[in-house]
Short mmCIF file of C-alpha atoms and ligand atoms in Angstrom, two decimals:
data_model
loop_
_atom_site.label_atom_id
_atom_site.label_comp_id
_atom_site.label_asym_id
_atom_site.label_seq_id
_atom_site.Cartn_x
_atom_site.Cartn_y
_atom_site.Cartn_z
CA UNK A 1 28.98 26.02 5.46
CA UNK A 2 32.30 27.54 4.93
CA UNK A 3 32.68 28.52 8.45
CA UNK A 4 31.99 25.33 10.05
CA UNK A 5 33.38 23.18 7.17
CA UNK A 6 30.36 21.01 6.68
CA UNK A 7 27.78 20.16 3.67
CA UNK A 8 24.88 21.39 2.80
CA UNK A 9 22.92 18.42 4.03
CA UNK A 10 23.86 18.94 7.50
CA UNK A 11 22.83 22.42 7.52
CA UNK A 12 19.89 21.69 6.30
CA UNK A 13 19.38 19.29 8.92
CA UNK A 14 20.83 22.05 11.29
CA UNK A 15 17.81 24.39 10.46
CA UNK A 16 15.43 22.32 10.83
CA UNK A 17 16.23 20.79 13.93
CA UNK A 18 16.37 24.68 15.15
CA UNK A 19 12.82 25.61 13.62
CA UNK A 20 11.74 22.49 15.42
CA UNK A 21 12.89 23.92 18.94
CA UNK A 22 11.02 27.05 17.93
CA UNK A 23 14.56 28.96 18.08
CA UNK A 24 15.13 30.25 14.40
CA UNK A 25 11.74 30.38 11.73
CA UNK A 26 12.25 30.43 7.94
CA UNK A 27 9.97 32.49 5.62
CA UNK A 28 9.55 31.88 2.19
CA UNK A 29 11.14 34.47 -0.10
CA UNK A 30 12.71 36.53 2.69
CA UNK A 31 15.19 34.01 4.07
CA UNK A 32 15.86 32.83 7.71
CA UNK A 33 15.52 34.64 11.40
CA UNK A 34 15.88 34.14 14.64
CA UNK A 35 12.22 33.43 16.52
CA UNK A 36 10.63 36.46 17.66
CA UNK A 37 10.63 36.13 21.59
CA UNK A 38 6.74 36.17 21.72
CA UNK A 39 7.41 32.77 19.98
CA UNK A 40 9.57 31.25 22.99
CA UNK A 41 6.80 32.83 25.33
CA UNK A 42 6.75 30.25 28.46
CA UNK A 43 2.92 29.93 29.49
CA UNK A 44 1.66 29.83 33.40
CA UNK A 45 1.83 26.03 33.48
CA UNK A 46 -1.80 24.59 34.10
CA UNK A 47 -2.58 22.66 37.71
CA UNK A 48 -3.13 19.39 35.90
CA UNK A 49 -2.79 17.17 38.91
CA UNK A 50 -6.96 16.04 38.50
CA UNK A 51 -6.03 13.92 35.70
CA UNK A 52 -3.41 11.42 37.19
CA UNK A 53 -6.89 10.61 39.46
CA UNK A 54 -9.24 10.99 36.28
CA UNK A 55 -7.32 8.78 33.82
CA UNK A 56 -6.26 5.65 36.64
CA UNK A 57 -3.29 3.46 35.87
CA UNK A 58 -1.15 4.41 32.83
CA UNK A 59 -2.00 1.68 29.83
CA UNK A 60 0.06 3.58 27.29
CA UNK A 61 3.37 2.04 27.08
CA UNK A 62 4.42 4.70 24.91
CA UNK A 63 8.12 4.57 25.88
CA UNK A 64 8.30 1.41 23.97
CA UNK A 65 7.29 2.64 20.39
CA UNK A 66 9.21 5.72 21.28
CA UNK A 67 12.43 4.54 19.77
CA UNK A 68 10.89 3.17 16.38
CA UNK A 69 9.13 6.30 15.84
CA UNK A 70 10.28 9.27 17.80
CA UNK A 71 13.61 11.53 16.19
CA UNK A 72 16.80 10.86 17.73
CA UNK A 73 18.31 14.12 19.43
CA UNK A 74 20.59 16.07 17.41
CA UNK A 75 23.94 14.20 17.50
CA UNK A 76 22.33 11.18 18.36
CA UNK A 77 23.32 8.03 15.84
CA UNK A 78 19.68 6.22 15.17
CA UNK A 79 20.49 2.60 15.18
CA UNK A 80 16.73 2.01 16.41
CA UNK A 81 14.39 2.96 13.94
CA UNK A 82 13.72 0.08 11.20
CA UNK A 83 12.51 3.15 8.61
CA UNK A 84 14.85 3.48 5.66
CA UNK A 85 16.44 7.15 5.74
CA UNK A 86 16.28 10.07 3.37
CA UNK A 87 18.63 8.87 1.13
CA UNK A 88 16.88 5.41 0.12
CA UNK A 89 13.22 6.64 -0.59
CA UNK A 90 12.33 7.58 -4.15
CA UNK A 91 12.19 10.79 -3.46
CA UNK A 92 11.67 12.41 -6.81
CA UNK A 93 9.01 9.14 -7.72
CA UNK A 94 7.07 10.31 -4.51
CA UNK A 95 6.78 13.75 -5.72
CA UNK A 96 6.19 13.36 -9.60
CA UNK A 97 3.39 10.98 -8.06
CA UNK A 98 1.81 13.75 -6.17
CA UNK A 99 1.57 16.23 -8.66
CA UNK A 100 0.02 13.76 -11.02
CA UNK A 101 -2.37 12.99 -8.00
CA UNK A 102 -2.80 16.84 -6.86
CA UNK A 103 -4.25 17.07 -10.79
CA UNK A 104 -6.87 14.12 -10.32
CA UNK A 105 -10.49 15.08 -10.02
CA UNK A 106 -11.38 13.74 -7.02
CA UNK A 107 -8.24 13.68 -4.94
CA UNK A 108 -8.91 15.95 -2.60
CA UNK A 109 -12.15 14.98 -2.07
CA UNK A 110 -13.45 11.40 -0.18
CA UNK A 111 -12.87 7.86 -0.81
CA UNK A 112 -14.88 4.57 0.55
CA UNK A 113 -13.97 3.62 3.32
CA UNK A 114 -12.27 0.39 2.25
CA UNK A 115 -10.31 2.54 -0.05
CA UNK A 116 -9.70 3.63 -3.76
CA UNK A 117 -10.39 0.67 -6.30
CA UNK A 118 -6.93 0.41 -8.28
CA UNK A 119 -4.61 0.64 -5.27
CA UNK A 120 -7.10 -2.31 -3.55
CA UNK A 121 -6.88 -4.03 -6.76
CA UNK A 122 -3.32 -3.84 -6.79
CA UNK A 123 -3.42 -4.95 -3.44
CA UNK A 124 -5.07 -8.03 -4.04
CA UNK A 125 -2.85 -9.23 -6.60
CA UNK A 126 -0.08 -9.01 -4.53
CA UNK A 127 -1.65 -11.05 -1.27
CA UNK A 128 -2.88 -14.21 -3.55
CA UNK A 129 -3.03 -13.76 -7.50
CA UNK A 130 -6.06 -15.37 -7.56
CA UNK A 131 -7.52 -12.35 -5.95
CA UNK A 132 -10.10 -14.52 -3.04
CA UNK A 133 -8.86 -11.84 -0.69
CA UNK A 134 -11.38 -8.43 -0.06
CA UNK A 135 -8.90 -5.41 0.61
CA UNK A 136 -9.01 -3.26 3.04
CA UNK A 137 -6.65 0.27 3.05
CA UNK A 138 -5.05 1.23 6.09
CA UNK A 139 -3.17 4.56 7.47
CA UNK A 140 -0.03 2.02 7.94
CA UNK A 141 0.73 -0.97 9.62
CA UNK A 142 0.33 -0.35 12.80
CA UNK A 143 -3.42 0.88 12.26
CA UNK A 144 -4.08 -2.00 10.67
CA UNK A 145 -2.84 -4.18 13.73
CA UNK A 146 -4.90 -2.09 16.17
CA UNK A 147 -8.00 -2.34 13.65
CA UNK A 148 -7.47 -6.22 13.57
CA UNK A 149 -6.73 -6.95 16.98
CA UNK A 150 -9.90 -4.47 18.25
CA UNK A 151 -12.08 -6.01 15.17
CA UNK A 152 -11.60 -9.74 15.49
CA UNK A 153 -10.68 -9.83 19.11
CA UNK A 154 -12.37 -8.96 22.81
CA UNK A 155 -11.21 -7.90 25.44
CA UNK A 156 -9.90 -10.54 27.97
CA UNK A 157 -9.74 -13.10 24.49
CA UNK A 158 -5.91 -14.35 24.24
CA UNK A 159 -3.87 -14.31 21.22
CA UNK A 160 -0.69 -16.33 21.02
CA UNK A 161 2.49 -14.71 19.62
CA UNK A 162 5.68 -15.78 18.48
CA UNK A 163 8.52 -15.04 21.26
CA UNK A 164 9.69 -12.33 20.99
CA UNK A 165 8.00 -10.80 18.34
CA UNK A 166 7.50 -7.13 17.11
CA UNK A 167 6.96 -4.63 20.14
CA UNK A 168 4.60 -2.49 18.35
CA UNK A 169 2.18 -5.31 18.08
CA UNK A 170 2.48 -6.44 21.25
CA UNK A 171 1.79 -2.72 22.49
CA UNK A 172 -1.46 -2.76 20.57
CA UNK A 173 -2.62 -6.29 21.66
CA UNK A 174 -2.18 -5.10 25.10
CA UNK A 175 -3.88 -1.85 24.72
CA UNK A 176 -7.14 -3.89 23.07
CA UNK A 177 -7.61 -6.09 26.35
CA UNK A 178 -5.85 -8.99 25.13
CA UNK A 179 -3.61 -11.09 26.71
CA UNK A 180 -0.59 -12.33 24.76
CA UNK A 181 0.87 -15.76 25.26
CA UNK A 182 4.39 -16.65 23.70
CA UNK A 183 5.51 -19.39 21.69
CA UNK A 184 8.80 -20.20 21.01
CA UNK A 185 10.65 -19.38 17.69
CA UNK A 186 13.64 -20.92 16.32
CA UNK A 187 15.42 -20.54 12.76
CA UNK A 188 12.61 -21.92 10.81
CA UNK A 189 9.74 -19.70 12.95
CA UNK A 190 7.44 -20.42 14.95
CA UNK A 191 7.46 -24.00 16.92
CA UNK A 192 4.76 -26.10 15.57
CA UNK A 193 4.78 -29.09 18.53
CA UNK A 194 4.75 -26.16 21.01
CA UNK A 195 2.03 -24.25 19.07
CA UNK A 196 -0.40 -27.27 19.07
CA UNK A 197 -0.05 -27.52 23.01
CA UNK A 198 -0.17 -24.21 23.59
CA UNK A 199 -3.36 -24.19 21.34
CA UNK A 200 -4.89 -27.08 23.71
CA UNK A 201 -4.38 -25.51 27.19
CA UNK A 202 -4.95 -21.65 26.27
CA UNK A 203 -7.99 -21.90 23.84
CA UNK A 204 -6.76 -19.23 21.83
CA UNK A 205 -8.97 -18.34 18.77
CA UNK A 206 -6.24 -16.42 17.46
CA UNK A 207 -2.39 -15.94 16.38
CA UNK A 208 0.01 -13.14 15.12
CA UNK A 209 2.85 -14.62 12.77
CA UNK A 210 5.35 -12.72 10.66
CA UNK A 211 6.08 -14.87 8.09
CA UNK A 212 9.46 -13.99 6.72
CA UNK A 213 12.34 -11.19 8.35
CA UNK A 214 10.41 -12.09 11.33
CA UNK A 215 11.10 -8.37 13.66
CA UNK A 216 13.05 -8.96 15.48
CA UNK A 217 14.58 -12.22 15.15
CA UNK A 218 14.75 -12.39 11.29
CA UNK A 219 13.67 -15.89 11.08
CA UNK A 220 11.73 -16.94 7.67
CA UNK A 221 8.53 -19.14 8.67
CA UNK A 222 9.95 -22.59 6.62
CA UNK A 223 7.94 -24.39 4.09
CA UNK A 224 6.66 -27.50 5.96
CA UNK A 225 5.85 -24.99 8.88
CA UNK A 226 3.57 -22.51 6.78
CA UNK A 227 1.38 -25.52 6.01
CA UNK A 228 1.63 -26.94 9.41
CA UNK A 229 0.14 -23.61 10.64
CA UNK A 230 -2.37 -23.44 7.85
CA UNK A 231 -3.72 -27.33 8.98
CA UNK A 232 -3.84 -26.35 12.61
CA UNK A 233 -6.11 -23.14 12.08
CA UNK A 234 -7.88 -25.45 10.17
CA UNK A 235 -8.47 -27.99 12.75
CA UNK A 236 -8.49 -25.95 15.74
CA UNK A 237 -10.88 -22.80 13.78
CA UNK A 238 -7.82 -20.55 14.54
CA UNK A 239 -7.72 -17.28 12.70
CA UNK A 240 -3.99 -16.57 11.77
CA UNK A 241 -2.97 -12.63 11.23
CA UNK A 242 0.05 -12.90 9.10
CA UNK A 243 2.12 -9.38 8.99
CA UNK A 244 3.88 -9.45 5.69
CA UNK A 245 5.27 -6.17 6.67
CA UNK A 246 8.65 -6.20 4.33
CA UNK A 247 7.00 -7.96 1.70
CA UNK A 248 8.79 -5.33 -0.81
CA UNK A 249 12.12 -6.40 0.32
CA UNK A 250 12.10 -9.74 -0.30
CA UNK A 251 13.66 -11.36 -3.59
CA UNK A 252 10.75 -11.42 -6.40
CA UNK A 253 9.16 -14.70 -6.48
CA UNK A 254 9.41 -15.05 -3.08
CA UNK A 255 5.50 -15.32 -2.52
CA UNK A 256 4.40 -18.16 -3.63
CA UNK A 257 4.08 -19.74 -0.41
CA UNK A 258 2.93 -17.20 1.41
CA UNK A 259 0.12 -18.42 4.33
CA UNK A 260 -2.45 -16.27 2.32
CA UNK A 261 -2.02 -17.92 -0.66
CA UNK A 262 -2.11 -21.71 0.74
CA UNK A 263 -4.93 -21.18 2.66
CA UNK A 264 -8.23 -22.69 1.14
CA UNK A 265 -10.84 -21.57 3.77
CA UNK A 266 -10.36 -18.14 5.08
CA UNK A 267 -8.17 -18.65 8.12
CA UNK A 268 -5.46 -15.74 7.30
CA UNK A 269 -6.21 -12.54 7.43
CA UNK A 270 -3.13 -10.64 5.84
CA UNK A 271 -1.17 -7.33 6.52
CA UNK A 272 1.53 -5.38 4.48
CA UNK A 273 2.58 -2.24 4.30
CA UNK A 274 4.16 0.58 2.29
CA UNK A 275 5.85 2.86 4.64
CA UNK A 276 9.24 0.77 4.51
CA UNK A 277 9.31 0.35 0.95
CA UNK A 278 8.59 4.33 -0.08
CA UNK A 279 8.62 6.25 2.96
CA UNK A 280 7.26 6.80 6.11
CA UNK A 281 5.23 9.23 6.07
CA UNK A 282 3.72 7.74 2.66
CA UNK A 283 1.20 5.87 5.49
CA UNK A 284 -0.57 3.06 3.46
CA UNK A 285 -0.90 -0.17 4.11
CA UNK A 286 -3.45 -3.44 3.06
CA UNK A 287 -5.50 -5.79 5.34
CA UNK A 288 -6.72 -8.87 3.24
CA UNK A 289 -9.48 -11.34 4.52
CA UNK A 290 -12.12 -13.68 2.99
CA UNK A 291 -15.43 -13.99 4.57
CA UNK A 292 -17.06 -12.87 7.20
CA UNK A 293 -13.75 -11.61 9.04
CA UNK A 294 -13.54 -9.37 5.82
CA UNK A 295 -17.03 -8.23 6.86
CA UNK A 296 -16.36 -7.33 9.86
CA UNK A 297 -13.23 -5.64 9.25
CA UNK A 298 -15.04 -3.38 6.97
CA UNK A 299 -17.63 -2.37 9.40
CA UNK A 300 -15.11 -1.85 12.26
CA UNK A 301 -13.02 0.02 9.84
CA UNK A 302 -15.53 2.82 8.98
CA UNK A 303 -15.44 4.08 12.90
CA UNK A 304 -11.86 4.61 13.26
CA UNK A 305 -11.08 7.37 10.87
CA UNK A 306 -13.46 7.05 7.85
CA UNK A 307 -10.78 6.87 5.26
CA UNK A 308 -7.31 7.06 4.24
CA UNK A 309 -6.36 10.77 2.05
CA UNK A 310 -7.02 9.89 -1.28
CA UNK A 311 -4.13 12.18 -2.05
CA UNK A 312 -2.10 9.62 -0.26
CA UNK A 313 -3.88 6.37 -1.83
CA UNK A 314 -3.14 8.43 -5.60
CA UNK A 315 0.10 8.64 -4.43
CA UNK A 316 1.24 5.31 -3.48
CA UNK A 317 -1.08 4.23 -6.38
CA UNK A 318 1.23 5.78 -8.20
CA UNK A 319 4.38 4.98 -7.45
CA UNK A 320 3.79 1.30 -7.32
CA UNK A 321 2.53 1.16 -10.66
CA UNK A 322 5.62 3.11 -11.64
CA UNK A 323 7.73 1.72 -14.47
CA UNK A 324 10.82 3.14 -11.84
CA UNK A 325 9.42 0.91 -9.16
CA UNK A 326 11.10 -2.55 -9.69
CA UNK A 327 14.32 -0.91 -10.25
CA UNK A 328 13.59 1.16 -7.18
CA UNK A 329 12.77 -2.04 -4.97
CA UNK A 330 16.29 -3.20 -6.18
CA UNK A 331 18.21 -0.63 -5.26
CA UNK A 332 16.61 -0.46 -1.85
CA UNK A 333 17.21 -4.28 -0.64
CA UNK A 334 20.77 -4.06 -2.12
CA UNK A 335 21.96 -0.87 -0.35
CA UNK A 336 19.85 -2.56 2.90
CA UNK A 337 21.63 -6.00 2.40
CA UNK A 338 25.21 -3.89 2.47
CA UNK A 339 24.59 -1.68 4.98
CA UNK A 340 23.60 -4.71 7.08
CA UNK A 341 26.51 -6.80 6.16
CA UNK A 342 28.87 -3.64 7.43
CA UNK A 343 26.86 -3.29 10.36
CA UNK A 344 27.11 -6.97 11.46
CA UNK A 345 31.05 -6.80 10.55
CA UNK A 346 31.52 -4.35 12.84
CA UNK A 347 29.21 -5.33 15.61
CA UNK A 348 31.32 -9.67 15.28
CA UNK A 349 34.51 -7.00 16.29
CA UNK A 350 32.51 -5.74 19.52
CA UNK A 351 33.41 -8.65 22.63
CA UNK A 352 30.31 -7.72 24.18
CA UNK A 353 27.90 -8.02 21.34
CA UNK A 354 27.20 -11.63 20.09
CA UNK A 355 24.86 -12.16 17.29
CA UNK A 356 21.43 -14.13 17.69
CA UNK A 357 21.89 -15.80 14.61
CA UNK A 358 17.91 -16.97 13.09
CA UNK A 359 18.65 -19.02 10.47
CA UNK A 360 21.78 -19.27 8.33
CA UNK A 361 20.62 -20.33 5.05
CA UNK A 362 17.63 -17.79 5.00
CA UNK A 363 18.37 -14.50 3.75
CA UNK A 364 18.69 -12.50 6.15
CA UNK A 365 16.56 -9.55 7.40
CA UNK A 366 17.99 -6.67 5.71
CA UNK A 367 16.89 -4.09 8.05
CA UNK A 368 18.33 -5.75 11.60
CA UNK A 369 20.71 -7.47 13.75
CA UNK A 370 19.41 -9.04 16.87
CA UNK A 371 21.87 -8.99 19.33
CA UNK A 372 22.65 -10.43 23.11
CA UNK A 373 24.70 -8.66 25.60
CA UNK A 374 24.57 -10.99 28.35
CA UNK A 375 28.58 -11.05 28.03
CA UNK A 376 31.11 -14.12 27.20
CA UNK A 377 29.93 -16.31 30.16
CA UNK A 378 25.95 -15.08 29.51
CA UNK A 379 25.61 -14.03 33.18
CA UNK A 380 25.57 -9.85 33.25
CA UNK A 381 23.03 -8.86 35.51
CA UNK A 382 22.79 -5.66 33.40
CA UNK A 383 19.58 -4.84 31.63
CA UNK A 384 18.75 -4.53 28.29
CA UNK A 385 17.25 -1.56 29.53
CA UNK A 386 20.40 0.11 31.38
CA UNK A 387 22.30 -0.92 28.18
CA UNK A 388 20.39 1.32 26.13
CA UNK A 389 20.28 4.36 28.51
CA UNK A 390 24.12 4.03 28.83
CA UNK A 391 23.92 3.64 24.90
CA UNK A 392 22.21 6.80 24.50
CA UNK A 393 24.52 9.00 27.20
CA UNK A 394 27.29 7.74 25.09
CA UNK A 395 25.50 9.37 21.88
CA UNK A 396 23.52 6.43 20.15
CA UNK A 397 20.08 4.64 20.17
CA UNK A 398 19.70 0.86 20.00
CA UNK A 399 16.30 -0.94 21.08
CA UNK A 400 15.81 -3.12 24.40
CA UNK A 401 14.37 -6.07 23.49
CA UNK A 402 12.56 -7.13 27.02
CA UNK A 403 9.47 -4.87 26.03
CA UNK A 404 9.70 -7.37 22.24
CA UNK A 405 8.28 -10.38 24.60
CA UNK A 406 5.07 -11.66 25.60
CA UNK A 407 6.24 -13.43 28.36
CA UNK A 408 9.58 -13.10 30.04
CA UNK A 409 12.95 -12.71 28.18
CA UNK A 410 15.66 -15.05 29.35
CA UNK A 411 18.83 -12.82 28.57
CA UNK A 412 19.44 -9.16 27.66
CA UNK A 413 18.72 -8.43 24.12
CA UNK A 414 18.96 -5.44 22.16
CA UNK A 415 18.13 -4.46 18.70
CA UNK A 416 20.37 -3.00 16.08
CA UNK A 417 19.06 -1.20 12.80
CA UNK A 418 21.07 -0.39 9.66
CA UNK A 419 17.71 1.70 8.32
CA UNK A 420 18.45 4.75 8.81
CA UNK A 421 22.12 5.83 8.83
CA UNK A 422 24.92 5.21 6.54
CA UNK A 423 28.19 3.28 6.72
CA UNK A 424 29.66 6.32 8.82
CA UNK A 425 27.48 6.43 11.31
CA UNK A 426 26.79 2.90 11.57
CA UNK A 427 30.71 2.33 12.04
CA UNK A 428 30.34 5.17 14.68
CA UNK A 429 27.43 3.67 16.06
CA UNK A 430 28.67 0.56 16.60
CA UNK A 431 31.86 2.16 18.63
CA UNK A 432 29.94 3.88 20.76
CA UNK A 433 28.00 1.55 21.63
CA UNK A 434 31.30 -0.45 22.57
CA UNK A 435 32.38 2.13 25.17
CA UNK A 436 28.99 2.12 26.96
CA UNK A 437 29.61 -1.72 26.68
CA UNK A 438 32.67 -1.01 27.99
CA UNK A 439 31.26 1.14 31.09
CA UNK A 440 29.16 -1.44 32.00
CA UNK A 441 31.40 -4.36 32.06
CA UNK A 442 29.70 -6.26 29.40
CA UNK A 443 32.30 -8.10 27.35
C1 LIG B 1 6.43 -6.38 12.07
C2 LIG B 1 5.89 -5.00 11.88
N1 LIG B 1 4.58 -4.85 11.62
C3 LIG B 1 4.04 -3.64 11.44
C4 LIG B 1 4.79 -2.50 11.51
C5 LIG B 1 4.11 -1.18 11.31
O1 LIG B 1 4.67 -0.41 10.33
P1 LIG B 1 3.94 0.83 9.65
O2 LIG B 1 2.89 1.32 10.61
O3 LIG B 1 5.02 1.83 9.45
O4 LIG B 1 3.35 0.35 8.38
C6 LIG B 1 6.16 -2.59 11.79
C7 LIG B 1 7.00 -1.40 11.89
O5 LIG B 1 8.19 -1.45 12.02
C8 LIG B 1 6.72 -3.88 11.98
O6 LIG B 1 8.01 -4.04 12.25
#
């Protein structure tokens, strides 16, 4: 530390980016090495040119999700991922929690499949106090999406989607045979006289709404819309998935229109998630449904993966019921809401960035900007694409947003995060992002 003149935090982050690469291993008690060679051992590489023939054309899409999930490289400002940093989990909540669960009878042994009874019941509560809703506990969001789309849907079946809406979703839908077909949203959500026709000529039986801090847009479904939606499922026997995924982050209160809780007969079948609002690797999430859609979630459920850890159910159990939680929850949205008002300060300074503004009088999403760089006269040819490779040669990660749209995108878009860095690095961030701007012309 002295050496180099840095804290303690980057060396920490130093060592374990190095353990990572396999160059340096630390052993408890004794202290810190460089790897033994045998380690760093290179293997004869295997002839694996059979499989490009045995697995056919590539349906992964994995460089899309790569950026929401994957670690930046060292030196690499992370203005992609939407998962709040080190600094804003409850870190010492988290691990009280786990003790307390590591000392349960039971913990470490199995749960039903549907999950643990107090963290479903807790669950309910929060998707419609009146409790109509049969929970379901999921290893995180994105399970739950590829459980729902795989359990309700077949393959071939289409499902409409808001345009553009989150990539991780659409990645999923794809990879279960559907086919998804936009629909237009503005700064209330979703279009409702577009919706209806689309409804008409596509047959859809299905549709995948985020409600409020719509990803990536930020737009907040409005009142009169929710029940719109709500009488069209109704008439047209539409089932409506409604990912609630920062539920935690919005003001309390907020709920009580929620699509869940308007809807009288079963059409919504809801989704939220934990991994924002304690931590990422805390990987629980909720689907809620009525009827027989819960039913056959349920079944379908069982042959993914059996069950979620009950260590990790105890856990999140745990903190939510946490007398520390509320003020936790606080804490998080206002250091989100300021990092986010710094971020977009700095980005209004950039010529080349210009903010896609969802909805003024909604609060805003507190974990993104949505951003187009198709320049002052909106004609750059440039990609979103070749804006964030030049991004990333210029030292930091922002999202493209083509791969966030079910049908085509009409301009370049990209996708700013104030998750995971501080004001520092967003400030830094934002520069460097200016020069690649800059290299490309964009202004
Ligand atoms: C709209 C939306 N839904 C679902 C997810 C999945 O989140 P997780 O799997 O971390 O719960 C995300 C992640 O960013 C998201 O943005």
């Amino acid at each position: 530390m002295s050496e180099l003149g840095v804290g303690p935090a980057t060396i920490r982050q130093a060592v374990s980016e190095l353990v990572r690469l396999d160059k340096i291993e630390t052993i408890p008690g004794s202290g810190t090495f460089i790897a033994p060679k045998s380690t760093q051992r290179v293997a004869t590489p295997a002839d694996t040119a059979w499989q490009t023939l045995a697995l056919g054309s590539d349906v992964s899409e994995r460089s899309v999700l790569d950026p929401l999930v994957g670690l930046v490289p060292v030196g690499v400002i992370d203005l992609a991922s939407g998962y709040p940093d080190s600094t804003l989990q409850p870190t010492a909540l988290i691990a009280a929690s786990v003790r307390e669960a590591a000392r349960r009878p039971g913990t470490f042994g199995r749960s039903a499949s549907e999950g643990l009874g107090p963290l479903r019941e807790w669950f309910e509560e929060q998707i419609d106090p009146e409790r109509r809703h049969r929970v379901l506990i999921m290893p995180g969001g994105q399970a739950a999406l590829s459980l729902i789309f795989r359990a309700l849907c077949l393959p071939g079946d289409v499902i409409l989607m808001e345009s553009p809406t989150y990539a991780g979703a659409l990645v999923s839908a794809r990879a279960a045979g559907l086919t998804p077909v936009p629909v237009a949203v503005d700064g209330e959500g979703i279009d409702m006289d577009q919706l209806e026709e689309t409804i008409g000529q596509s047959g859809a039986r299905v549709i995948y709404v985020q409600p409020r801090f719509q990803n990536p847009t930020g737009a907040t479904l409005s009142v009169k819309r929710r029940q719109r939606l709500v009488e069209l499922a109704d008439k047209h026997h539409l089932i409506i998935i409604e990912d609630d995924w920062l539920a935690d982050l919005a003001e309390p209160g907020w709920s009580a229109g929620l699509l869940s809780s308007i809807d009288p007969d079963g059409h919504v079948v809801h989704l939220r998630s934990l991994t924002k609002s304690i931590a990422p690797g805390i990987r629980v999430a909720a689907i809620g449904a009525v009827g027989a859609i819960a039913n056959r979630l349920h079944q379908v459920r069982a042959s993914e993966d059996f069950f979620v850890s009950p260590l990790l159910q105890e856990t999140a159990l745990g903190v939510v019921t946490s007398t520390r939680w509320p003020g936790h929850l606080r804490k998080l949205r206002s250091a989100l809401l300021d990092r986010r008002r710094f971020l977009q300060a700095h980005v209004q300074k950039v010529p080349g960035l210009s903010l896609v503004q969802a909805n003024e009088e909604a609060t805003p999403s507190p974990l993104h900007l949505w951003i187009d760089v198709s320049g002052r006269d909106g004609r750059t040819t440039v990609s979103d694409q070749v804006v964030r490779e030049a991004a990333l040669r210029h030292g930091v990660s922002v999202v493209a947003g083509a791969a966030w749209y079910p049908g085509t995108s009409d301009s370049p878009r990209i996708r700013l995060s104030n998750a995971a860095v501080g004001h520092d690095a967003l400030e830094l961030g934002v520069e460097r992002l200016a020069a690649a701007l800059q290299e490309l012309a964009i202004q």
